[in-house]
Amino acid sequence: MLCLNFQCNKRKCDEYDRGNIMIRCHLARLMGEHKMRISDVMRETGLSRTTITLLYKETALKVDLDALDKLCDLFNCSLSDILERMPNNDKSRTFNPKFHQK
């Protein structure tokens, strides 16, 4: 998994912390409510397994707007039902330029 900092190219970075994610993806919850599997979402939307899996596991670093639109159509929901911005209260995990030097 890559560090979430765009200036860091390290595969495993101490700055990456799952508990500090600011954007949450609720695809897994929506799929559960609709009793859908990844293969069902693939078939209905035409999205790749990789795209759906990354969103399902909340490990995606970026998301295509077309993918979000297809998911909103599939689940008949708004974007805010899929993505949610969470408050980031832990100010101790800010970017440390010394850590990311090459």
PDB file of N, CA and C in Angstrom:
ATOM      1  N   MET A   1       0.836  -1.169   0.000  1.00  0.00           N
ATOM      2  CA  MET A   1       0.000   0.000   0.000  1.00  0.00           C
ATOM      3  C   MET A   1       0.886   1.239   0.000  1.00  0.00           C
ATOM      4  N   LEU A   2       0.566   2.203  -0.828  1.00  0.00           N
ATOM      5  CA  LEU A   2       1.350   3.424  -0.898  1.00  0.00           C
ATOM      6  C   LEU A   2       0.948   4.388   0.201  1.00  0.00           C
ATOM      7  N   CYS A   3       1.884   5.212   0.574  1.00  0.00           N
ATOM      8  CA  CYS A   3       1.588   6.285   1.522  1.00  0.00           C
ATOM      9  C   CYS A   3       0.567   7.220   0.887  1.00  0.00           C
ATOM     10  N   LEU A   4      -0.315   7.787   1.670  1.00  0.00           N
ATOM     11  CA  LEU A   4      -1.330   8.693   1.155  1.00  0.00           C
ATOM     12  C   LEU A   4      -0.760  10.063   0.804  1.00  0.00           C
ATOM     13  N   ASN A   5       0.469  10.335   1.170  1.00  0.00           N
ATOM     14  CA  ASN A   5       1.080  11.617   0.845  1.00  0.00           C
ATOM     15  C   ASN A   5       1.603  11.556  -0.583  1.00  0.00           C
ATOM     16  N   PHE A   6       1.191  12.502  -1.425  1.00  0.00           N
ATOM     17  CA  PHE A   6       1.555  12.471  -2.833  1.00  0.00           C
ATOM     18  C   PHE A   6       3.049  12.657  -3.061  1.00  0.00           C
ATOM     19  N   GLN A   7       3.792  13.160  -2.084  1.00  0.00           N
ATOM     20  CA  GLN A   7       5.222  13.368  -2.248  1.00  0.00           C
ATOM     21  C   GLN A   7       6.034  12.147  -1.819  1.00  0.00           C
ATOM     22  N   CYS A   8       5.386  11.153  -1.250  1.00  0.00           N
ATOM     23  CA  CYS A   8       6.094   9.980  -0.731  1.00  0.00           C
ATOM     24  C   CYS A   8       5.893   8.813  -1.687  1.00  0.00           C
ATOM     25  N   ASN A   9       6.958   8.098  -2.001  1.00  0.00           N
ATOM     26  CA  ASN A   9       6.865   6.941  -2.890  1.00  0.00           C
ATOM     27  C   ASN A   9       7.107   5.627  -2.160  1.00  0.00           C
ATOM     28  N   LYS A  10       7.101   5.639  -0.842  1.00  0.00           N
ATOM     29  CA  LYS A  10       7.388   4.435  -0.078  1.00  0.00           C
ATOM     30  C   LYS A  10       6.184   3.501  -0.081  1.00  0.00           C
ATOM     31  N   ARG A  11       6.427   2.206  -0.208  1.00  0.00           N
ATOM     32  CA  ARG A  11       5.346   1.227  -0.198  1.00  0.00           C
ATOM     33  C   ARG A  11       4.741   1.108   1.198  1.00  0.00           C
ATOM     34  N   LYS A  12       5.581   1.027   2.208  1.00  0.00           N
ATOM     35  CA  LYS A  12       5.095   0.967   3.581  1.00  0.00           C
ATOM     36  C   LYS A  12       5.648   2.169   4.309  1.00  0.00           C
ATOM     37  N   CYS A  13       4.777   3.037   4.683  1.00  0.00           N
ATOM     38  CA  CYS A  13       5.185   4.310   5.263  1.00  0.00           C
ATOM     39  C   CYS A  13       4.552   4.453   6.643  1.00  0.00           C
ATOM     40  N   ASP A  14       5.316   4.896   7.610  1.00  0.00           N
ATOM     41  CA  ASP A  14       4.786   5.080   8.957  1.00  0.00           C
ATOM     42  C   ASP A  14       3.720   6.166   9.006  1.00  0.00           C
ATOM     43  N   GLU A  15       3.685   7.024   7.995  1.00  0.00           N
ATOM     44  CA  GLU A  15       2.694   8.091   7.973  1.00  0.00           C
ATOM     45  C   GLU A  15       1.313   7.560   7.582  1.00  0.00           C
ATOM     46  N   TYR A  16       1.259   6.345   7.011  1.00  0.00           N
ATOM     47  CA  TYR A  16      -0.030   5.780   6.601  1.00  0.00           C
ATOM     48  C   TYR A  16      -0.685   5.124   7.809  1.00  0.00           C
ATOM     49  N   ASP A  17      -1.888   5.531   8.110  1.00  0.00           N
ATOM     50  CA  ASP A  17      -2.590   5.016   9.276  1.00  0.00           C
ATOM     51  C   ASP A  17      -4.071   4.882   8.931  1.00  0.00           C
ATOM     52  N   ARG A  18      -4.594   3.660   8.841  1.00  0.00           N
ATOM     53  CA  ARG A  18      -5.997   3.442   8.472  1.00  0.00           C
ATOM     54  C   ARG A  18      -6.944   4.174   9.411  1.00  0.00           C
ATOM     55  N   GLY A  19      -6.579   4.337  10.647  1.00  0.00           N
ATOM     56  CA  GLY A  19      -7.449   5.009  11.586  1.00  0.00           C
ATOM     57  C   GLY A  19      -7.523   6.512  11.366  1.00  0.00           C
ATOM     58  N   ASN A  20      -6.720   7.019  10.454  1.00  0.00           N
ATOM     59  CA  ASN A  20      -6.642   8.460  10.237  1.00  0.00           C
ATOM     60  C   ASN A  20      -7.226   8.860   8.880  1.00  0.00           C
ATOM     61  N   ILE A  21      -7.965   7.975   8.235  1.00  0.00           N
ATOM     62  CA  ILE A  21      -8.542   8.266   6.927  1.00  0.00           C
ATOM     63  C   ILE A  21      -9.620   9.326   7.069  1.00  0.00           C
ATOM     64  N   MET A  22      -9.627  10.279   6.164  1.00  0.00           N
ATOM     65  CA  MET A  22     -10.599  11.363   6.227  1.00  0.00           C
ATOM     66  C   MET A  22     -11.819  11.094   5.349  1.00  0.00           C
ATOM     67  N   ILE A  23     -11.683  10.276   4.298  1.00  0.00           N
ATOM     68  CA  ILE A  23     -12.803   9.947   3.425  1.00  0.00           C
ATOM     69  C   ILE A  23     -13.157   8.476   3.633  1.00  0.00           C
ATOM     70  N   ARG A  24     -14.395   8.217   4.005  1.00  0.00           N
ATOM     71  CA  ARG A  24     -14.873   6.836   4.203  1.00  0.00           C
ATOM     72  C   ARG A  24     -15.736   6.440   3.013  1.00  0.00           C
ATOM     73  N   CYS A  25     -15.615   5.204   2.584  1.00  0.00           N
ATOM     74  CA  CYS A  25     -16.419   4.667   1.490  1.00  0.00           C
ATOM     75  C   CYS A  25     -17.363   3.626   2.073  1.00  0.00           C
ATOM     76  N   HIS A  26     -18.650   3.791   1.786  1.00  0.00           N
ATOM     77  CA  HIS A  26     -19.671   2.906   2.347  1.00  0.00           C
ATOM     78  C   HIS A  26     -20.162   1.875   1.339  1.00  0.00           C
ATOM     79  N   LEU A  27     -19.321   1.532   0.360  1.00  0.00           N
ATOM     80  CA  LEU A  27     -19.728   0.548  -0.643  1.00  0.00           C
ATOM     81  C   LEU A  27     -20.021  -0.807  -0.004  1.00  0.00           C
ATOM     82  N   ALA A  28     -19.204  -1.233   0.931  1.00  0.00           N
ATOM     83  CA  ALA A  28     -19.423  -2.540   1.577  1.00  0.00           C
ATOM     84  C   ALA A  28     -20.787  -2.582   2.266  1.00  0.00           C
ATOM     85  N   ARG A  29     -21.150  -1.511   2.939  1.00  0.00           N
ATOM     86  CA  ARG A  29     -22.457  -1.455   3.605  1.00  0.00           C
ATOM     87  C   ARG A  29     -23.593  -1.491   2.591  1.00  0.00           C
ATOM     88  N   LEU A  30     -23.467  -0.712   1.519  1.00  0.00           N
ATOM     89  CA  LEU A  30     -24.500  -0.693   0.485  1.00  0.00           C
ATOM     90  C   LEU A  30     -24.649  -2.059  -0.177  1.00  0.00           C
ATOM     91  N   MET A  31     -23.530  -2.695  -0.449  1.00  0.00           N
ATOM     92  CA  MET A  31     -23.583  -4.028  -1.061  1.00  0.00           C
ATOM     93  C   MET A  31     -24.253  -5.019  -0.116  1.00  0.00           C
ATOM     94  N   GLY A  32     -23.965  -4.926   1.165  1.00  0.00           N
ATOM     95  CA  GLY A  32     -24.583  -5.811   2.143  1.00  0.00           C
ATOM     96  C   GLY A  32     -26.087  -5.591   2.236  1.00  0.00           C
ATOM     97  N   GLU A  33     -26.496  -4.335   2.232  1.00  0.00           N
ATOM     98  CA  GLU A  33     -27.926  -4.019   2.303  1.00  0.00           C
ATOM     99  C   GLU A  33     -28.688  -4.535   1.091  1.00  0.00           C
ATOM    100  N   HIS A  34     -28.009  -4.568  -0.072  1.00  0.00           N
ATOM    101  CA  HIS A  34     -28.640  -5.033  -1.308  1.00  0.00           C
ATOM    102  C   HIS A  34     -28.304  -6.502  -1.608  1.00  0.00           C
ATOM    103  N   LYS A  35     -27.607  -7.140  -0.665  1.00  0.00           N
ATOM    104  CA  LYS A  35     -27.195  -8.539  -0.805  1.00  0.00           C
ATOM    105  C   LYS A  35     -26.486  -8.789  -2.149  1.00  0.00           C
ATOM    106  N   MET A  36     -25.510  -7.932  -2.412  1.00  0.00           N
ATOM    107  CA  MET A  36     -24.749  -8.020  -3.654  1.00  0.00           C
ATOM    108  C   MET A  36     -23.306  -8.399  -3.369  1.00  0.00           C
ATOM    109  N   ARG A  37     -22.731  -9.142  -4.297  1.00  0.00           N
ATOM    110  CA  ARG A  37     -21.318  -9.506  -4.233  1.00  0.00           C
ATOM    111  C   ARG A  37     -20.548  -8.613  -5.205  1.00  0.00           C
ATOM    112  N   ILE A  38     -19.237  -8.661  -5.110  1.00  0.00           N
ATOM    113  CA  ILE A  38     -18.399  -7.879  -6.016  1.00  0.00           C
ATOM    114  C   ILE A  38     -18.704  -8.247  -7.460  1.00  0.00           C
ATOM    115  N   SER A  39     -18.888  -9.531  -7.736  1.00  0.00           N
ATOM    116  CA  SER A  39     -19.191  -9.958  -9.104  1.00  0.00           C
ATOM    117  C   SER A  39     -20.526  -9.400  -9.593  1.00  0.00           C
ATOM    118  N   ASP A  40     -21.498  -9.243  -8.696  1.00  0.00           N
ATOM    119  CA  ASP A  40     -22.783  -8.653  -9.071  1.00  0.00           C
ATOM    120  C   ASP A  40     -22.608  -7.180  -9.462  1.00  0.00           C
ATOM    121  N   VAL A  41     -21.831  -6.460  -8.674  1.00  0.00           N
ATOM    122  CA  VAL A  41     -21.584  -5.044  -8.958  1.00  0.00           C
ATOM    123  C   VAL A  41     -20.806  -4.901 -10.266  1.00  0.00           C
ATOM    124  N   MET A  42     -19.848  -5.785 -10.507  1.00  0.00           N
ATOM    125  CA  MET A  42     -19.092  -5.779 -11.757  1.00  0.00           C
ATOM    126  C   MET A  42     -20.036  -5.936 -12.952  1.00  0.00           C
ATOM    127  N   ARG A  43     -20.896  -6.915 -12.881  1.00  0.00           N
ATOM    128  CA  ARG A  43     -21.814  -7.222 -13.977  1.00  0.00           C
ATOM    129  C   ARG A  43     -22.776  -6.058 -14.236  1.00  0.00           C
ATOM    130  N   GLU A  44     -23.301  -5.467 -13.171  1.00  0.00           N
ATOM    131  CA  GLU A  44     -24.306  -4.409 -13.308  1.00  0.00           C
ATOM    132  C   GLU A  44     -23.721  -3.063 -13.738  1.00  0.00           C
ATOM    133  N   THR A  45     -22.463  -2.793 -13.372  1.00  0.00           N
ATOM    134  CA  THR A  45     -21.877  -1.479 -13.645  1.00  0.00           C
ATOM    135  C   THR A  45     -20.846  -1.489 -14.771  1.00  0.00           C
ATOM    136  N   GLY A  46     -20.235  -2.631 -15.018  1.00  0.00           N
ATOM    137  CA  GLY A  46     -19.147  -2.689 -15.989  1.00  0.00           C
ATOM    138  C   GLY A  46     -17.819  -2.242 -15.417  1.00  0.00           C
ATOM    139  N   LEU A  47     -17.773  -1.979 -14.113  1.00  0.00           N
ATOM    140  CA  LEU A  47     -16.522  -1.584 -13.463  1.00  0.00           C
ATOM    141  C   LEU A  47     -15.631  -2.803 -13.268  1.00  0.00           C
ATOM    142  N   SER A  48     -14.333  -2.576 -13.189  1.00  0.00           N
ATOM    143  CA  SER A  48     -13.395  -3.684 -12.993  1.00  0.00           C
ATOM    144  C   SER A  48     -13.461  -4.208 -11.559  1.00  0.00           C
ATOM    145  N   ARG A  49     -13.063  -5.459 -11.408  1.00  0.00           N
ATOM    146  CA  ARG A  49     -13.008  -6.062 -10.073  1.00  0.00           C
ATOM    147  C   ARG A  49     -12.073  -5.275  -9.169  1.00  0.00           C
ATOM    148  N   THR A  50     -10.961  -4.809  -9.726  1.00  0.00           N
ATOM    149  CA  THR A  50      -9.983  -4.049  -8.943  1.00  0.00           C
ATOM    150  C   THR A  50     -10.602  -2.771  -8.381  1.00  0.00           C
ATOM    151  N   THR A  51     -11.306  -2.027  -9.219  1.00  0.00           N
ATOM    152  CA  THR A  51     -11.934  -0.777  -8.774  1.00  0.00           C
ATOM    153  C   THR A  51     -12.919  -1.034  -7.648  1.00  0.00           C
ATOM    154  N   ILE A  52     -13.759  -2.022  -7.820  1.00  0.00           N
ATOM    155  CA  ILE A  52     -14.782  -2.329  -6.815  1.00  0.00           C
ATOM    156  C   ILE A  52     -14.139  -2.824  -5.526  1.00  0.00           C
ATOM    157  N   THR A  53     -13.145  -3.680  -5.644  1.00  0.00           N
ATOM    158  CA  THR A  53     -12.467  -4.218  -4.462  1.00  0.00           C
ATOM    159  C   THR A  53     -11.773  -3.118  -3.670  1.00  0.00           C
ATOM    160  N   LEU A  54     -11.098  -2.204  -4.358  1.00  0.00           N
ATOM    161  CA  LEU A  54     -10.418  -1.105  -3.667  1.00  0.00           C
ATOM    162  C   LEU A  54     -11.412  -0.232  -2.910  1.00  0.00           C
ATOM    163  N   LEU A  55     -12.559   0.033  -3.512  1.00  0.00           N
ATOM    164  CA  LEU A  55     -13.585   0.823  -2.821  1.00  0.00           C
ATOM    165  C   LEU A  55     -14.204   0.026  -1.684  1.00  0.00           C
ATOM    166  N   TYR A  56     -14.457  -1.246  -1.918  1.00  0.00           N
ATOM    167  CA  TYR A  56     -15.063  -2.124  -0.909  1.00  0.00           C
ATOM    168  C   TYR A  56     -14.188  -2.196   0.348  1.00  0.00           C
ATOM    169  N   LYS A  57     -12.883  -2.337   0.141  1.00  0.00           N
ATOM    170  CA  LYS A  57     -11.940  -2.465   1.257  1.00  0.00           C
ATOM    171  C   LYS A  57     -11.450  -1.112   1.772  1.00  0.00           C
ATOM    172  N   GLU A  58     -11.914  -0.033   1.164  1.00  0.00           N
ATOM    173  CA  GLU A  58     -11.506   1.331   1.528  1.00  0.00           C
ATOM    174  C   GLU A  58     -10.002   1.526   1.420  1.00  0.00           C
ATOM    175  N   THR A  59      -9.421   0.986   0.358  1.00  0.00           N
ATOM    176  CA  THR A  59      -7.985   1.150   0.138  1.00  0.00           C
ATOM    177  C   THR A  59      -7.695   1.965  -1.119  1.00  0.00           C
ATOM    178  N   ALA A  60      -8.724   2.434  -1.806  1.00  0.00           N
ATOM    179  CA  ALA A  60      -8.534   3.239  -3.020  1.00  0.00           C
ATOM    180  C   ALA A  60      -7.913   4.583  -2.664  1.00  0.00           C
ATOM    181  N   LEU A  61      -6.929   4.993  -3.442  1.00  0.00           N
ATOM    182  CA  LEU A  61      -6.296   6.289  -3.231  1.00  0.00           C
ATOM    183  C   LEU A  61      -6.934   7.369  -4.098  1.00  0.00           C
ATOM    184  N   LYS A  62      -7.567   6.954  -5.170  1.00  0.00           N
ATOM    185  CA  LYS A  62      -8.296   7.881  -6.027  1.00  0.00           C
ATOM    186  C   LYS A  62      -9.450   7.119  -6.666  1.00  0.00           C
ATOM    187  N   VAL A  63     -10.474   7.861  -7.067  1.00  0.00           N
ATOM    188  CA  VAL A  63     -11.668   7.246  -7.625  1.00  0.00           C
ATOM    189  C   VAL A  63     -12.096   8.021  -8.857  1.00  0.00           C
ATOM    190  N   ASP A  64     -12.432   7.303  -9.910  1.00  0.00           N
ATOM    191  CA  ASP A  64     -12.917   7.906 -11.135  1.00  0.00           C
ATOM    192  C   ASP A  64     -14.356   8.377 -10.934  1.00  0.00           C
ATOM    193  N   LEU A  65     -14.669   9.578 -11.393  1.00  0.00           N
ATOM    194  CA  LEU A  65     -16.019  10.111 -11.228  1.00  0.00           C
ATOM    195  C   LEU A  65     -17.059   9.259 -11.946  1.00  0.00           C
ATOM    196  N   ASP A  66     -16.695   8.687 -13.078  1.00  0.00           N
ATOM    197  CA  ASP A  66     -17.610   7.809 -13.805  1.00  0.00           C
ATOM    198  C   ASP A  66     -17.950   6.569 -12.968  1.00  0.00           C
ATOM    199  N   ALA A  67     -16.968   6.042 -12.240  1.00  0.00           N
ATOM    200  CA  ALA A  67     -17.214   4.884 -11.378  1.00  0.00           C
ATOM    201  C   ALA A  67     -18.209   5.234 -10.276  1.00  0.00           C
ATOM    202  N   LEU A  68     -18.031   6.401  -9.670  1.00  0.00           N
ATOM    203  CA  LEU A  68     -18.959   6.840  -8.623  1.00  0.00           C
ATOM    204  C   LEU A  68     -20.363   7.039  -9.183  1.00  0.00           C
ATOM    205  N   ASP A  69     -20.446   7.588 -10.387  1.00  0.00           N
ATOM    206  CA  ASP A  69     -21.746   7.794 -11.021  1.00  0.00           C
ATOM    207  C   ASP A  69     -22.452   6.460 -11.263  1.00  0.00           C
ATOM    208  N   LYS A  70     -21.718   5.471 -11.747  1.00  0.00           N
ATOM    209  CA  LYS A  70     -22.300   4.146 -11.993  1.00  0.00           C
ATOM    210  C   LYS A  70     -22.775   3.497 -10.697  1.00  0.00           C
ATOM    211  N   LEU A  71     -22.020   3.677  -9.618  1.00  0.00           N
ATOM    212  CA  LEU A  71     -22.427   3.115  -8.329  1.00  0.00           C
ATOM    213  C   LEU A  71     -23.674   3.817  -7.794  1.00  0.00           C
ATOM    214  N   CYS A  72     -23.735   5.134  -7.966  1.00  0.00           N
ATOM    215  CA  CYS A  72     -24.934   5.874  -7.547  1.00  0.00           C
ATOM    216  C   CYS A  72     -26.159   5.396  -8.321  1.00  0.00           C
ATOM    217  N   ASP A  73     -26.002   5.160  -9.624  1.00  0.00           N
ATOM    218  CA  ASP A  73     -27.108   4.641 -10.433  1.00  0.00           C
ATOM    219  C   ASP A  73     -27.532   3.256  -9.964  1.00  0.00           C
ATOM    220  N   LEU A  74     -26.551   2.395  -9.720  1.00  0.00           N
ATOM    221  CA  LEU A  74     -26.840   1.019  -9.311  1.00  0.00           C
ATOM    222  C   LEU A  74     -27.614   0.968  -8.000  1.00  0.00           C
ATOM    223  N   PHE A  75     -27.180   1.732  -7.019  1.00  0.00           N
ATOM    224  CA  PHE A  75     -27.803   1.690  -5.697  1.00  0.00           C
ATOM    225  C   PHE A  75     -28.895   2.744  -5.523  1.00  0.00           C
ATOM    226  N   ASN A  76     -29.148   3.514  -6.592  1.00  0.00           N
ATOM    227  CA  ASN A  76     -30.170   4.560  -6.551  1.00  0.00           C
ATOM    228  C   ASN A  76     -29.975   5.459  -5.321  1.00  0.00           C
ATOM    229  N   CYS A  77     -28.762   5.981  -5.230  1.00  0.00           N
ATOM    230  CA  CYS A  77     -28.405   6.792  -4.059  1.00  0.00           C
ATOM    231  C   CYS A  77     -27.628   8.019  -4.490  1.00  0.00           C
ATOM    232  N   SER A  78     -27.346   8.873  -3.552  1.00  0.00           N
ATOM    233  CA  SER A  78     -26.538  10.060  -3.836  1.00  0.00           C
ATOM    234  C   SER A  78     -25.075   9.762  -3.515  1.00  0.00           C
ATOM    235  N   LEU A  79     -24.211  10.626  -3.967  1.00  0.00           N
ATOM    236  CA  LEU A  79     -22.783  10.469  -3.716  1.00  0.00           C
ATOM    237  C   LEU A  79     -22.475  10.441  -2.224  1.00  0.00           C
ATOM    238  N   SER A  80     -23.221  11.220  -1.450  1.00  0.00           N
ATOM    239  CA  SER A  80     -22.985  11.268   0.000  1.00  0.00           C
ATOM    240  C   SER A  80     -23.370   9.960   0.693  1.00  0.00           C
ATOM    241  N   ASP A  81     -24.136   9.103   0.027  1.00  0.00           N
ATOM    242  CA  ASP A  81     -24.432   7.778   0.583  1.00  0.00           C
ATOM    243  C   ASP A  81     -23.267   6.822   0.383  1.00  0.00           C
ATOM    244  N   ILE A  82     -22.405   7.116  -0.587  1.00  0.00           N
ATOM    245  CA  ILE A  82     -21.245   6.257  -0.880  1.00  0.00           C
ATOM    246  C   ILE A  82     -19.996   6.771  -0.178  1.00  0.00           C
ATOM    247  N   LEU A  83     -19.748   8.069  -0.280  1.00  0.00           N
ATOM    248  CA  LEU A  83     -18.552   8.667   0.321  1.00  0.00           C
ATOM    249  C   LEU A  83     -18.946   9.621   1.436  1.00  0.00           C
ATOM    250  N   GLU A  84     -18.142   9.626   2.484  1.00  0.00           N
ATOM    251  CA  GLU A  84     -18.386  10.509   3.622  1.00  0.00           C
ATOM    252  C   GLU A  84     -17.061  11.066   4.100  1.00  0.00           C
ATOM    253  N   ARG A  85     -17.016  12.361   4.295  1.00  0.00           N
ATOM    254  CA  ARG A  85     -15.807  12.987   4.834  1.00  0.00           C
ATOM    255  C   ARG A  85     -15.886  12.957   6.350  1.00  0.00           C
ATOM    256  N   MET A  86     -14.881  12.343   6.956  1.00  0.00           N
ATOM    257  CA  MET A  86     -14.826  12.212   8.405  1.00  0.00           C
ATOM    258  C   MET A  86     -13.880  13.272   8.963  1.00  0.00           C
ATOM    259  N   PRO A  87     -14.188  13.811  10.132  1.00  0.00           N
ATOM    260  CA  PRO A  87     -13.270  14.786  10.741  1.00  0.00           C
ATOM    261  C   PRO A  87     -11.949  14.124  11.114  1.00  0.00           C
ATOM    262  N   ASN A  88     -10.882  14.836  10.891  1.00  0.00           N
ATOM    263  CA  ASN A  88      -9.549  14.352  11.232  1.00  0.00           C
ATOM    264  C   ASN A  88      -9.109  15.104  12.473  1.00  0.00           C
ATOM    265  N   ASN A  89      -9.320  14.513  13.648  1.00  0.00           N
ATOM    266  CA  ASN A  89      -9.022  15.183  14.915  1.00  0.00           C
ATOM    267  C   ASN A  89      -7.611  14.957  15.407  1.00  0.00           C
ATOM    268  N   ASP A  90      -6.881  14.016  14.790  1.00  0.00           N
ATOM    269  CA  ASP A  90      -5.542  13.685  15.258  1.00  0.00           C
ATOM    270  C   ASP A  90      -4.514  14.545  14.533  1.00  0.00           C
ATOM    271  N   LYS A  91      -4.175  15.693  15.101  1.00  0.00           N
ATOM    272  CA  LYS A  91      -3.235  16.623  14.473  1.00  0.00           C
ATOM    273  C   LYS A  91      -1.787  16.153  14.598  1.00  0.00           C
ATOM    274  N   SER A  92      -1.518  15.113  15.378  1.00  0.00           N
ATOM    275  CA  SER A  92      -0.153  14.615  15.540  1.00  0.00           C
ATOM    276  C   SER A  92       0.312  13.833  14.320  1.00  0.00           C
ATOM    277  N   ARG A  93      -0.615  13.467  13.401  1.00  0.00           N
ATOM    278  CA  ARG A  93      -0.266  12.666  12.237  1.00  0.00           C
ATOM    279  C   ARG A  93      -0.111  13.529  10.985  1.00  0.00           C
ATOM    280  N   THR A  94       0.327  14.762  11.128  1.00  0.00           N
ATOM    281  CA  THR A  94       0.486  15.636   9.977  1.00  0.00           C
ATOM    282  C   THR A  94       1.737  15.252   9.203  1.00  0.00           C
ATOM    283  N   PHE A  95       1.863  15.763   7.998  1.00  0.00           N
ATOM    284  CA  PHE A  95       2.991  15.470   7.122  1.00  0.00           C
ATOM    285  C   PHE A  95       4.306  15.903   7.759  1.00  0.00           C
ATOM    286  N   ASN A  96       5.273  14.997   7.749  1.00  0.00           N
ATOM    287  CA  ASN A  96       6.588  15.264   8.294  1.00  0.00           C
ATOM    288  C   ASN A  96       7.589  15.213   7.142  1.00  0.00           C
ATOM    289  N   PRO A  97       8.065  16.372   6.632  1.00  0.00           N
ATOM    290  CA  PRO A  97       8.954  16.375   5.466  1.00  0.00           C
ATOM    291  C   PRO A  97      10.261  15.632   5.711  1.00  0.00           C
ATOM    292  N   LYS A  98      10.783  15.607   6.926  1.00  0.00           N
ATOM    293  CA  LYS A  98      12.027  14.901   7.209  1.00  0.00           C
ATOM    294  C   LYS A  98      11.862  13.403   6.999  1.00  0.00           C
ATOM    295  N   PHE A  99      10.701  12.866   7.336  1.00  0.00           N
ATOM    296  CA  PHE A  99      10.464  11.432   7.187  1.00  0.00           C
ATOM    297  C   PHE A  99      10.431  11.042   5.719  1.00  0.00           C
ATOM    298  N   HIS A 100       9.970  11.923   4.861  1.00  0.00           N
ATOM    299  CA  HIS A 100       9.750  11.595   3.456  1.00  0.00           C
ATOM    300  C   HIS A 100      10.912  11.970   2.544  1.00  0.00           C
ATOM    301  N   GLN A 101      12.033  12.388   3.115  1.00  0.00           N
ATOM    302  CA  GLN A 101      13.181  12.735   2.293  1.00  0.00           C
ATOM    303  C   GLN A 101      13.757  11.478   1.678  1.00  0.00           C
ATOM    304  N   LYS A 102      14.262  11.615   0.452  1.00  0.00           N
ATOM    305  CA  LYS A 102      14.867  10.454  -0.241  1.00  0.00           C
ATOM    306  C   LYS A 102      16.269  10.223   0.225  1.00  0.00           C
TER     307      LYS A 102
END
